[in-house]
Amino acid sequence: MIDPAPLRAAFSERFGGAPALVATAPGRVNLIGEHTDYCGLPVLPIAIDRATCVAVRPTGDGIVTAVSKQSPREARIARRAPDRQHEPWHRYLAGVLEELAAVAPGRGADILVDSDLPMSGGLSSSSALSVGLAAALTAAWDEPLSGEPLAQLAAAAERRVGVETGGMDQLVITMAEPGHALRIDFLPPATRAVAIPEGLAFVVAASGEDAPKGGAVREAYNERVVGTRIAALMLADMLGVDIEGTPLLGAVAGIDAAVVMVEELPVTMSARSAANAAEANVERLVSLTAAHYDSSKKAPVRAYARHVLSEAERVDVAEAALAGGDFARLGELMNQSHDSLRQDYKCSTPALDRVAAAMRKAGAFGARLTGAGFGGYAVAACSPEAVERVIEAAVAATGGPAFRVVPSGGVSIE
Ligand code: NG1
């Protein structure tokens, strides 16, 4: 964890005065329920003991100046006209400022950011930054936000950056309790803390491939968002179910026949042909907050739906396995999740497969990619005694880093 004391000292050195407060926003590891959140289906993540810290001092000039210890270039953004700026992390700040346009207008801030989260994808560094910035700025401007409204604002800010995020990361980063996973439902919204039993530990391991949410990864992610909407529209049409607004697989997931019907979906389909077939407005399928989607592009909708519906069931069973202390079952479900993400959702990579296999071979109960995939990190569940072995095997497979993560609490301010 970052120690806030040196961060405060560094802030004083850079800005010539102490910060008013420091927000600490943890990263997250999703245990199971991958690529289900934007379908309105459940997830089971933990917040971890690595975080992004945001030190803030309010100013009165309507200018936000932000420096990050991880980046050479500072951001200087006028609140009246937040532009997209130069570096990826500046864009997250601009997104947060756009969402906060109506909060304490005219006020500004000096900000220093530090993080011990890897930036390479999978442990939610982007959402830790967005939640940390939003929590710190609103508190510094005397309009503090917390819990669900904070998570929703941070998610909306991230969508402005172009990834149509489902909202899992921001919710667990705001709501997690130490020693617990957080079961999150979206239709209707609900959260519940699930205790992590004694005797269960988690290790995360880098695949060695970066998966930052720019360019190709952003497009691959958004293709899955739209692909699952196409599948939802077609299944609802086949089942005679009315869906209002954006079609989500969560709207048909509870219907027994849906799982069978998946195999009758076209293997690939474009948004335009789905809209024509179901007599629906194509905008319901392709509309994204800040990205364009080509409605004539075909997506593998059958395989996507098969993954999402089976993954949602695995979340329920995994939660029960955790509650019952059945670690072998939990591990099996994590392995199945990884296979489904590899075969049907096509978001694993050979390096993620390799590191997950190495951790299983070293005695983990199970292992899978965590987060969006396409590179980034894998997570293993194992006994505390096996932690060192699992870490060594992961490092031997991909060069690391690999380390233990401890289920931690959500964002805090001091
Ligand atoms: P990562 O890539 O770990 O940030 C992303 C999304 C989640 C979720 C997972 C896949 C963002 C900020 N997060 O996680 O909402 O959809 O992929 O389960 O886009």
CSV table of C-alpha atoms and ligand atoms in Angstrom, one decimal:
chain,number,residue,atom,x,y,z
A,1,MET,CA,0.0,0.0,0.0
A,2,ILE,CA,1.1,3.6,-0.6
A,3,ASP,CA,2.1,5.4,2.6
A,4,PRO,CA,0.1,8.7,2.6
A,5,ALA,CA,2.9,10.4,4.7
A,6,PRO,CA,5.5,10.7,2.0
A,7,LEU,CA,2.8,11.5,-0.5
A,8,ARG,CA,1.7,14.5,1.7
A,9,ALA,CA,5.4,15.6,1.9
A,10,ALA,CA,5.8,15.4,-1.8
A,11,PHE,CA,2.6,17.4,-2.3
A,12,SER,CA,3.9,20.1,-0.1
A,13,GLU,CA,7.2,20.2,-2.0
A,14,ARG,CA,5.4,20.5,-5.4
A,15,PHE,CA,2.6,22.8,-4.5
A,16,GLY,CA,4.0,24.8,-1.5
A,17,GLY,CA,1.5,23.7,1.1
A,18,ALA,CA,-0.1,20.6,2.6
A,19,PRO,CA,-3.0,18.8,0.9
A,20,ALA,CA,-6.4,19.1,2.5
A,21,LEU,CA,-7.0,15.3,2.2
A,22,VAL,CA,-5.8,12.1,0.6
A,23,ALA,CA,-8.2,9.6,-1.0
A,24,THR,CA,-7.0,6.0,-1.2
A,25,ALA,CA,-8.9,3.9,-3.9
A,26,PRO,CA,-8.0,0.2,-4.1
A,27,GLY,CA,-7.6,-1.9,-7.2
A,28,ARG,CA,-9.8,-4.9,-7.7
A,29,VAL,CA,-9.6,-8.5,-8.7
A,30,ASN,CA,-12.6,-10.2,-10.1
A,31,LEU,CA,-12.9,-13.7,-8.7
A,32,ILE,CA,-15.6,-14.8,-11.2
A,33,GLY,CA,-18.3,-13.2,-13.4
A,34,GLU,CA,-16.3,-11.9,-16.3
A,35,HIS,CA,-17.9,-9.8,-19.0
A,36,THR,CA,-21.3,-10.2,-17.3
A,37,ASP,CA,-21.6,-6.7,-15.7
A,38,TYR,CA,-22.5,-4.9,-18.9
A,39,CYS,CA,-25.1,-7.6,-19.6
A,40,GLY,CA,-26.8,-6.8,-16.4
A,41,LEU,CA,-25.6,-10.1,-14.8
A,42,PRO,CA,-23.8,-10.7,-11.5
A,43,VAL,CA,-20.1,-10.5,-10.6
A,44,LEU,CA,-18.0,-11.5,-7.6
A,45,PRO,CA,-14.9,-9.2,-7.2
A,46,ILE,CA,-12.7,-8.3,-4.3
A,47,ALA,CA,-10.9,-4.9,-3.6
A,48,ILE,CA,-7.2,-5.5,-3.0
A,49,ASP,CA,-4.4,-4.1,-0.8
A,50,ARG,CA,-2.9,-2.1,-3.6
A,51,ALA,CA,-4.3,1.3,-4.5
A,52,THR,CA,-4.1,4.7,-6.1
A,53,CYS,CA,-3.8,7.6,-3.7
A,54,VAL,CA,-5.0,11.1,-4.7
A,55,ALA,CA,-3.8,14.1,-2.5
A,56,VAL,CA,-5.9,17.2,-3.1
A,57,ARG,CA,-6.0,20.9,-2.0
A,58,PRO,CA,-8.9,23.0,-3.2
A,59,THR,CA,-8.2,26.3,-5.0
A,60,GLY,CA,-10.5,29.1,-6.0
A,61,ASP,CA,-9.4,29.7,-9.6
A,62,GLY,CA,-11.3,27.1,-11.6
A,63,ILE,CA,-8.1,25.4,-12.7
A,64,VAL,CA,-7.2,21.8,-11.9
A,65,THR,CA,-3.5,21.1,-11.9
A,66,ALA,CA,-2.6,17.4,-11.5
A,67,VAL,CA,0.7,15.6,-11.3
A,68,SER,CA,1.3,11.9,-11.1
A,69,LYS,CA,4.3,10.2,-9.7
A,70,GLN,CA,3.9,7.6,-12.5
A,71,SER,CA,4.0,10.1,-15.4
A,72,PRO,CA,6.3,12.9,-16.5
A,73,ARG,CA,3.6,15.2,-17.8
A,74,GLU,CA,1.3,17.3,-15.6
A,75,ALA,CA,-2.3,18.0,-16.5
A,76,ARG,CA,-3.6,21.6,-16.4
A,77,ILE,CA,-7.3,21.7,-17.0
A,78,ALA,CA,-9.7,24.7,-16.9
A,79,ARG,CA,-13.0,23.4,-15.4
A,80,ARG,CA,-15.1,25.5,-17.7
A,81,ALA,CA,-13.6,23.8,-20.8
A,82,PRO,CA,-12.1,20.4,-19.8
A,83,ASP,CA,-10.4,19.1,-22.9
A,84,ARG,CA,-9.1,15.6,-23.5
A,85,GLN,CA,-5.4,16.5,-22.8
A,86,HIS,CA,-2.4,14.5,-23.7
A,87,GLU,CA,-1.8,11.4,-21.7
A,88,PRO,CA,-4.3,8.6,-21.1
A,89,TRP,CA,-4.6,9.4,-17.3
A,90,HIS,CA,-5.3,13.1,-18.2
A,91,ARG,CA,-8.4,11.8,-20.1
A,92,TYR,CA,-9.7,10.1,-17.0
A,93,LEU,CA,-9.3,13.3,-15.0
A,94,ALA,CA,-11.1,15.3,-17.8
A,95,GLY,CA,-13.9,12.7,-17.8
A,96,VAL,CA,-14.3,13.1,-14.0
A,97,LEU,CA,-14.3,16.9,-14.3
A,98,GLU,CA,-17.0,16.8,-17.0
A,99,GLU,CA,-19.2,14.6,-14.8
A,100,LEU,CA,-18.5,17.1,-11.9
A,101,ALA,CA,-19.3,20.2,-14.0
A,102,ALA,CA,-22.3,21.1,-11.8
A,103,VAL,CA,-20.4,20.5,-8.5
A,104,ALA,CA,-18.8,23.6,-6.9
A,105,PRO,CA,-18.3,25.4,-10.3
A,106,GLY,CA,-15.5,27.9,-10.3
A,107,ARG,CA,-13.4,26.0,-7.8
A,108,GLY,CA,-10.2,24.4,-8.8
A,109,ALA,CA,-7.7,22.0,-7.2
A,110,ASP,CA,-4.1,21.0,-7.0
A,111,ILE,CA,-3.6,17.2,-7.2
A,112,LEU,CA,-0.8,14.7,-6.7
A,113,VAL,CA,-1.4,11.1,-7.6
A,114,ASP,CA,0.6,8.0,-6.7
A,115,SER,CA,-0.2,4.3,-7.2
A,116,ASP,CA,1.3,0.9,-6.6
A,117,LEU,CA,-1.2,-0.8,-9.0
A,118,PRO,CA,0.2,-2.2,-12.2
A,119,MET,CA,-1.0,-0.1,-15.1
A,120,SER,CA,-1.0,-3.0,-17.6
A,121,GLY,CA,-4.6,-4.1,-17.3
A,122,GLY,CA,-6.7,-6.4,-15.3
A,123,LEU,CA,-6.4,-4.9,-11.7
A,124,SER,CA,-8.5,-1.9,-12.4
A,125,SER,CA,-6.0,0.9,-12.3
A,126,SER,CA,-8.3,3.1,-14.4
A,127,SER,CA,-11.2,2.8,-12.1
A,128,ALA,CA,-9.1,3.3,-9.0
A,129,LEU,CA,-7.9,6.5,-10.5
A,130,SER,CA,-11.4,7.7,-11.5
A,131,VAL,CA,-13.0,6.8,-8.1
A,132,GLY,CA,-10.0,8.3,-6.2
A,133,LEU,CA,-10.2,11.5,-8.2
A,134,ALA,CA,-14.0,11.8,-7.8
A,135,ALA,CA,-13.9,11.0,-4.1
A,136,ALA,CA,-11.0,13.4,-3.4
A,137,LEU,CA,-12.4,16.3,-5.5
A,138,THR,CA,-15.9,16.2,-4.2
A,139,ALA,CA,-14.7,16.0,-0.6
A,140,ALA,CA,-12.3,18.9,-1.1
A,141,TRP,CA,-15.1,20.9,-2.6
A,142,ASP,CA,-17.4,20.2,0.4
A,143,GLU,CA,-19.8,18.2,-1.6
A,144,PRO,CA,-18.6,14.7,-0.7
A,145,LEU,CA,-19.8,11.7,-2.7
A,146,SER,CA,-19.6,8.1,-1.5
A,147,GLY,CA,-21.1,4.6,-2.1
A,148,GLU,CA,-23.3,4.0,-5.2
A,149,PRO,CA,-23.5,7.6,-6.4
A,150,LEU,CA,-19.7,7.9,-6.4
A,151,ALA,CA,-19.4,4.6,-8.3
A,152,GLN,CA,-22.0,5.7,-10.9
A,153,LEU,CA,-20.3,9.0,-11.4
A,154,ALA,CA,-16.8,7.4,-11.9
A,155,ALA,CA,-18.3,4.8,-14.3
A,156,ALA,CA,-19.9,7.6,-16.3
A,157,ALA,CA,-16.6,9.4,-16.4
A,158,GLU,CA,-14.8,6.3,-17.7
A,159,ARG,CA,-17.5,5.8,-20.4
A,160,ARG,CA,-16.6,9.3,-21.7
A,161,VAL,CA,-13.1,8.0,-22.3
A,162,GLY,CA,-14.6,5.5,-24.8
A,163,VAL,CA,-14.9,2.1,-23.0
A,164,GLU,CA,-18.5,1.2,-22.4
A,165,THR,CA,-17.7,-0.1,-18.9
A,166,GLY,CA,-20.3,-2.2,-17.1
A,167,GLY,CA,-19.8,-0.7,-13.6
A,168,MET,CA,-18.3,-3.6,-11.6
A,169,ASP,CA,-15.0,-2.0,-10.9
A,170,GLN,CA,-16.3,1.3,-9.6
A,171,LEU,CA,-18.8,-0.4,-7.3
A,172,VAL,CA,-16.4,-2.8,-5.7
A,173,ILE,CA,-13.8,0.0,-5.3
A,174,THR,CA,-16.4,2.2,-3.4
A,175,MET,CA,-18.3,-0.5,-1.5
A,176,ALA,CA,-15.9,-3.4,-0.6
A,177,GLU,CA,-15.5,-4.5,3.0
A,178,PRO,CA,-12.2,-5.9,4.3
A,179,GLY,CA,-12.0,-9.7,4.3
A,180,HIS,CA,-15.0,-10.0,1.9
A,181,ALA,CA,-15.8,-10.3,-1.7
A,182,LEU,CA,-18.7,-8.2,-3.1
A,183,ARG,CA,-21.5,-9.9,-4.9
A,184,ILE,CA,-23.0,-7.3,-7.3
A,185,ASP,CA,-26.3,-7.6,-9.1
A,186,PHE,CA,-27.4,-5.1,-11.7
A,187,LEU,CA,-31.0,-6.1,-12.6
A,188,PRO,CA,-32.2,-4.9,-10.1
A,189,PRO,CA,-29.2,-3.3,-8.5
A,190,ALA,CA,-28.0,-4.9,-5.2
A,191,THR,CA,-24.8,-5.7,-3.4
A,192,ARG,CA,-23.9,-8.1,-0.6
A,193,ALA,CA,-20.6,-8.8,1.1
A,194,VAL,CA,-19.5,-12.4,1.0
A,195,ALA,CA,-17.0,-13.5,3.6
A,196,ILE,CA,-13.7,-15.0,2.4
A,197,PRO,CA,-13.2,-18.0,4.7
A,198,GLU,CA,-10.0,-18.8,6.5
A,199,GLY,CA,-7.7,-21.0,4.5
A,200,LEU,CA,-8.3,-19.3,1.2
A,201,ALA,CA,-5.7,-17.0,-0.4
A,202,PHE,CA,-5.4,-15.3,-3.8
A,203,VAL,CA,-2.4,-14.7,-6.0
A,204,VAL,CA,-2.4,-12.5,-9.1
A,205,ALA,CA,0.1,-12.9,-11.9
A,206,ALA,CA,1.0,-10.8,-14.9
A,207,SER,CA,0.8,-12.4,-18.3
A,208,GLY,CA,3.6,-10.1,-19.4
A,209,GLU,CA,1.3,-8.6,-22.1
A,210,ASP,CA,-0.2,-5.1,-21.6
A,211,ALA,CA,-3.9,-4.6,-22.1
A,212,PRO,CA,-4.4,-0.9,-21.7
A,213,LYS,CA,-7.8,0.3,-22.6
A,214,GLY,CA,-6.9,2.3,-25.7
A,215,GLY,CA,-7.1,1.4,-29.3
A,216,ALA,CA,-7.5,-2.3,-30.1
A,217,VAL,CA,-8.5,-3.4,-26.6
A,218,ARG,CA,-11.2,-0.7,-26.4
A,219,GLU,CA,-12.6,-1.9,-29.7
A,220,ALA,CA,-12.5,-5.6,-28.8
A,221,TYR,CA,-14.3,-4.7,-25.5
A,222,ASN,CA,-17.0,-2.6,-27.2
A,223,GLU,CA,-17.5,-5.3,-29.8
A,224,ARG,CA,-18.5,-7.7,-27.0
A,225,VAL,CA,-20.8,-5.1,-25.4
A,226,VAL,CA,-22.7,-4.8,-28.7
A,227,GLY,CA,-22.4,-8.5,-29.6
A,228,THR,CA,-24.1,-9.5,-26.3
A,229,ARG,CA,-26.9,-6.8,-27.0
A,230,ILE,CA,-27.5,-8.4,-30.4
A,231,ALA,CA,-27.7,-11.8,-28.8
A,232,ALA,CA,-30.2,-10.5,-26.2
A,233,LEU,CA,-32.4,-8.9,-28.8
A,234,MET,CA,-32.5,-12.0,-30.9
A,235,LEU,CA,-33.2,-14.3,-27.9
A,236,ALA,CA,-35.9,-12.0,-26.6
A,237,ASP,CA,-37.5,-12.1,-30.1
A,238,MET,CA,-37.3,-15.9,-30.2
A,239,LEU,CA,-38.8,-16.2,-26.7
A,240,GLY,CA,-41.5,-13.6,-27.2
A,241,VAL,CA,-40.1,-11.4,-24.4
A,242,ASP,CA,-40.4,-7.6,-24.6
A,243,ILE,CA,-37.3,-5.7,-23.7
A,244,GLU,CA,-37.4,-1.9,-23.3
A,245,GLY,CA,-34.3,0.2,-24.0
A,246,THR,CA,-30.9,-1.4,-24.4
A,247,PRO,CA,-31.3,-5.2,-24.8
A,248,LEU,CA,-29.3,-7.0,-22.1
A,249,LEU,CA,-28.8,-10.8,-21.7
A,250,GLY,CA,-29.8,-10.3,-18.1
A,251,ALA,CA,-33.3,-9.7,-19.2
A,252,VAL,CA,-33.6,-13.3,-20.6
A,253,ALA,CA,-31.1,-15.1,-18.3
A,254,GLY,CA,-33.8,-16.3,-15.9
A,255,ILE,CA,-35.8,-18.0,-18.6
A,256,ASP,CA,-34.9,-21.8,-18.7
A,257,ALA,CA,-35.4,-22.0,-22.5
A,258,ALA,CA,-32.9,-19.2,-23.1
A,259,VAL,CA,-29.9,-21.5,-22.5
A,260,VAL,CA,-31.2,-24.0,-25.1
A,261,MET,CA,-32.2,-21.2,-27.6
A,262,VAL,CA,-28.6,-19.9,-27.5
A,263,GLU,CA,-27.6,-22.8,-29.8
A,264,GLU,CA,-30.2,-21.6,-32.3
A,265,LEU,CA,-28.7,-18.1,-32.6
A,266,PRO,CA,-26.8,-17.3,-35.7
A,267,VAL,CA,-23.1,-18.0,-35.3
A,268,THR,CA,-22.3,-14.4,-36.3
A,269,MET,CA,-24.6,-11.5,-36.9
A,270,SER,CA,-24.4,-7.7,-37.4
A,271,ALA,CA,-26.4,-5.2,-35.4
A,272,ARG,CA,-28.2,-4.1,-38.6
A,273,SER,CA,-29.4,-7.5,-39.5
A,274,ALA,CA,-30.5,-8.2,-35.9
A,275,ALA,CA,-32.4,-4.9,-35.9
A,276,ASN,CA,-34.1,-5.8,-39.2
A,277,ALA,CA,-35.0,-9.3,-38.1
A,278,ALA,CA,-36.5,-8.2,-34.8
A,279,GLU,CA,-38.0,-4.9,-36.2
A,280,ALA,CA,-36.0,-2.9,-33.6
A,281,ASN,CA,-34.1,0.4,-33.9
A,282,VAL,CA,-30.5,-0.3,-34.6
A,283,GLU,CA,-29.5,2.6,-32.2
A,284,ARG,CA,-30.6,0.5,-29.3
A,285,LEU,CA,-27.8,-2.0,-30.2
A,286,VAL,CA,-24.9,0.2,-31.3
A,287,SER,CA,-25.2,3.3,-29.1
A,288,LEU,CA,-22.1,3.9,-27.0
A,289,THR,CA,-21.3,6.9,-24.9
A,290,ALA,CA,-18.1,8.0,-26.6
A,291,ALA,CA,-17.3,5.5,-29.3
A,292,HIS,CA,-18.6,4.6,-32.8
A,293,TYR,CA,-19.7,1.1,-33.7
A,294,ASP,CA,-20.1,-0.1,-37.2
A,295,SER,CA,-23.6,-1.6,-37.4
A,296,SER,CA,-22.7,-3.7,-40.4
A,297,LYS,CA,-19.9,-5.5,-38.6
A,298,LYS,CA,-20.6,-9.1,-37.8
A,299,ALA,CA,-20.0,-10.4,-34.2
A,300,PRO,CA,-19.9,-14.0,-33.0
A,301,VAL,CA,-23.1,-13.7,-31.1
A,302,ARG,CA,-23.8,-17.4,-30.3
A,303,ALA,CA,-20.5,-18.0,-28.6
A,304,TYR,CA,-20.7,-14.6,-26.7
A,305,ALA,CA,-24.1,-15.5,-25.4
A,306,ARG,CA,-23.0,-19.0,-24.4
A,307,HIS,CA,-20.2,-17.6,-22.3
A,308,VAL,CA,-22.2,-14.9,-20.6
A,309,LEU,CA,-25.2,-17.1,-19.6
A,310,SER,CA,-23.0,-19.9,-18.4
A,311,GLU,CA,-20.7,-17.4,-16.5
A,312,ALA,CA,-23.7,-15.9,-14.7
A,313,GLU,CA,-24.7,-19.4,-13.4
A,314,ARG,CA,-21.1,-20.0,-12.3
A,315,VAL,CA,-21.2,-16.8,-10.1
A,316,ASP,CA,-24.2,-18.2,-8.1
A,317,VAL,CA,-22.5,-21.6,-7.6
A,318,ALA,CA,-19.1,-19.9,-6.7
A,319,GLU,CA,-20.8,-17.7,-4.1
A,320,ALA,CA,-22.3,-20.9,-2.5
A,321,ALA,CA,-19.0,-22.6,-2.7
A,322,LEU,CA,-17.3,-19.7,-0.9
A,323,ALA,CA,-20.0,-19.7,1.8
A,324,GLY,CA,-19.7,-23.5,2.3
A,325,GLY,CA,-15.8,-23.4,2.3
A,326,ASP,CA,-15.7,-25.7,-0.7
A,327,PHE,CA,-12.5,-24.4,-2.3
A,328,ALA,CA,-12.1,-27.3,-4.7
A,329,ARG,CA,-15.5,-26.4,-6.2
A,330,LEU,CA,-14.6,-22.7,-6.4
A,331,GLY,CA,-11.3,-23.6,-8.2
A,332,GLU,CA,-13.2,-25.8,-10.7
A,333,LEU,CA,-15.6,-23.0,-11.5
A,334,MET,CA,-12.7,-20.5,-12.0
A,335,ASN,CA,-11.1,-23.0,-14.4
A,336,GLN,CA,-14.3,-23.4,-16.3
A,337,SER,CA,-14.7,-19.6,-16.4
A,338,HIS,CA,-11.2,-19.3,-18.0
A,339,ASP,CA,-12.0,-22.0,-20.6
A,340,SER,CA,-15.2,-20.3,-21.5
A,341,LEU,CA,-13.4,-16.9,-21.8
A,342,ARG,CA,-10.8,-18.6,-24.0
A,343,GLN,CA,-13.0,-20.7,-26.3
A,344,ASP,CA,-16.2,-18.7,-26.5
A,345,TYR,CA,-15.4,-15.1,-25.5
A,346,LYS,CA,-12.0,-15.1,-27.3
A,347,CYS,CA,-10.4,-12.7,-24.8
A,348,SER,CA,-7.6,-14.9,-23.4
A,349,THR,CA,-4.1,-15.0,-24.8
A,350,PRO,CA,-1.5,-17.8,-24.9
A,351,ALA,CA,0.4,-16.1,-22.1
A,352,LEU,CA,-2.7,-15.9,-19.9
A,353,ASP,CA,-3.4,-19.5,-20.6
A,354,ARG,CA,0.2,-20.4,-19.7
A,355,VAL,CA,0.3,-18.5,-16.4
A,356,ALA,CA,-3.1,-19.9,-15.3
A,357,ALA,CA,-2.0,-23.4,-16.2
A,358,ALA,CA,1.3,-23.0,-14.3
A,359,MET,CA,-0.5,-21.8,-11.2
A,360,ARG,CA,-3.0,-24.8,-11.3
A,361,LYS,CA,-0.1,-27.2,-11.7
A,362,ALA,CA,1.7,-25.6,-8.7
A,363,GLY,CA,-1.3,-26.6,-6.5
A,364,ALA,CA,-3.8,-23.8,-6.9
A,365,PHE,CA,-7.5,-24.8,-6.5
A,366,GLY,CA,-8.2,-22.9,-9.8
A,367,ALA,CA,-7.0,-20.0,-11.9
A,368,ARG,CA,-8.4,-17.7,-14.6
A,369,LEU,CA,-7.8,-14.5,-16.3
A,370,THR,CA,-9.2,-11.5,-14.4
A,371,GLY,CA,-10.7,-8.3,-15.9
A,372,ALA,CA,-11.3,-7.8,-19.5
A,373,GLY,CA,-8.4,-10.1,-20.7
A,374,PHE,CA,-6.6,-9.6,-24.0
A,375,GLY,CA,-3.4,-9.5,-21.8
A,376,GLY,CA,-3.1,-8.2,-18.3
A,377,TYR,CA,-3.4,-10.4,-15.2
A,378,ALA,CA,-4.6,-13.9,-14.0
A,379,VAL,CA,-5.9,-14.7,-10.5
A,380,ALA,CA,-5.4,-18.0,-8.7
A,381,ALA,CA,-7.2,-19.3,-5.5
A,382,CYS,CA,-5.0,-21.4,-3.3
A,383,SER,CA,-4.3,-22.3,0.3
A,384,PRO,CA,-2.1,-19.9,2.2
A,385,GLU,CA,0.6,-22.7,2.3
A,386,ALA,CA,0.7,-22.9,-1.5
A,387,VAL,CA,1.1,-19.1,-2.0
A,388,GLU,CA,4.9,-19.1,-2.5
A,389,ARG,CA,4.8,-22.1,-4.8
A,390,VAL,CA,2.1,-20.6,-6.9
A,391,ILE,CA,4.0,-17.3,-7.2
A,392,GLU,CA,7.2,-19.1,-8.2
A,393,ALA,CA,5.4,-21.1,-10.9
A,394,ALA,CA,3.8,-18.0,-12.3
A,395,VAL,CA,7.1,-16.1,-12.4
A,396,ALA,CA,8.7,-19.1,-14.1
A,397,ALA,CA,6.0,-19.1,-16.7
A,398,THR,CA,5.9,-15.5,-17.7
A,399,GLY,CA,8.6,-13.6,-15.9
A,400,GLY,CA,6.1,-12.0,-13.4
A,401,PRO,CA,5.4,-10.0,-11.4
A,402,ALA,CA,3.1,-12.3,-9.3
A,403,PHE,CA,2.0,-11.5,-5.8
A,404,ARG,CA,-0.5,-12.3,-3.1
A,405,VAL,CA,-3.5,-10.0,-2.8
A,406,VAL,CA,-5.6,-9.6,0.3
A,407,PRO,CA,-9.4,-8.8,0.2
A,408,SER,CA,-9.6,-5.2,1.4
A,409,GLY,CA,-12.0,-2.3,2.0
A,410,GLY,CA,-13.2,0.3,-0.5
A,411,VAL,CA,-12.1,3.9,-1.0
A,412,SER,CA,-11.2,5.9,2.1
A,413,ILE,CA,-10.4,9.5,2.8
A,414,GLU,CA,-8.0,10.8,5.5
B,1,NG1,P1,-10.8,-4.2,-16.6
B,1,NG1,O1,-10.3,-4.5,-17.9
B,1,NG1,O2,-10.1,-5.1,-15.6
B,1,NG1,O3,-10.7,-2.8,-16.2
B,1,NG1,C1,-13.2,-4.4,-17.6
B,1,NG1,C2,-14.4,-3.5,-17.2
B,1,NG1,C3,-15.4,-4.2,-16.2
B,1,NG1,C4,-15.8,-5.5,-16.7
B,1,NG1,C5,-14.5,-6.4,-17.1
B,1,NG1,C6,-14.9,-7.7,-17.7
B,1,NG1,C7,-13.7,-1.1,-17.2
B,1,NG1,C8,-13.3,0.0,-16.4
B,1,NG1,N1,-13.9,-2.3,-16.5
B,1,NG1,O4,-12.4,-4.6,-16.5
B,1,NG1,O5,-16.5,-3.3,-16.0
B,1,NG1,O6,-16.7,-5.5,-17.8
B,1,NG1,O7,-13.7,-5.7,-18.0
B,1,NG1,O8,-15.6,-8.5,-16.8
B,1,NG1,O9,-14.0,-1.0,-18.4
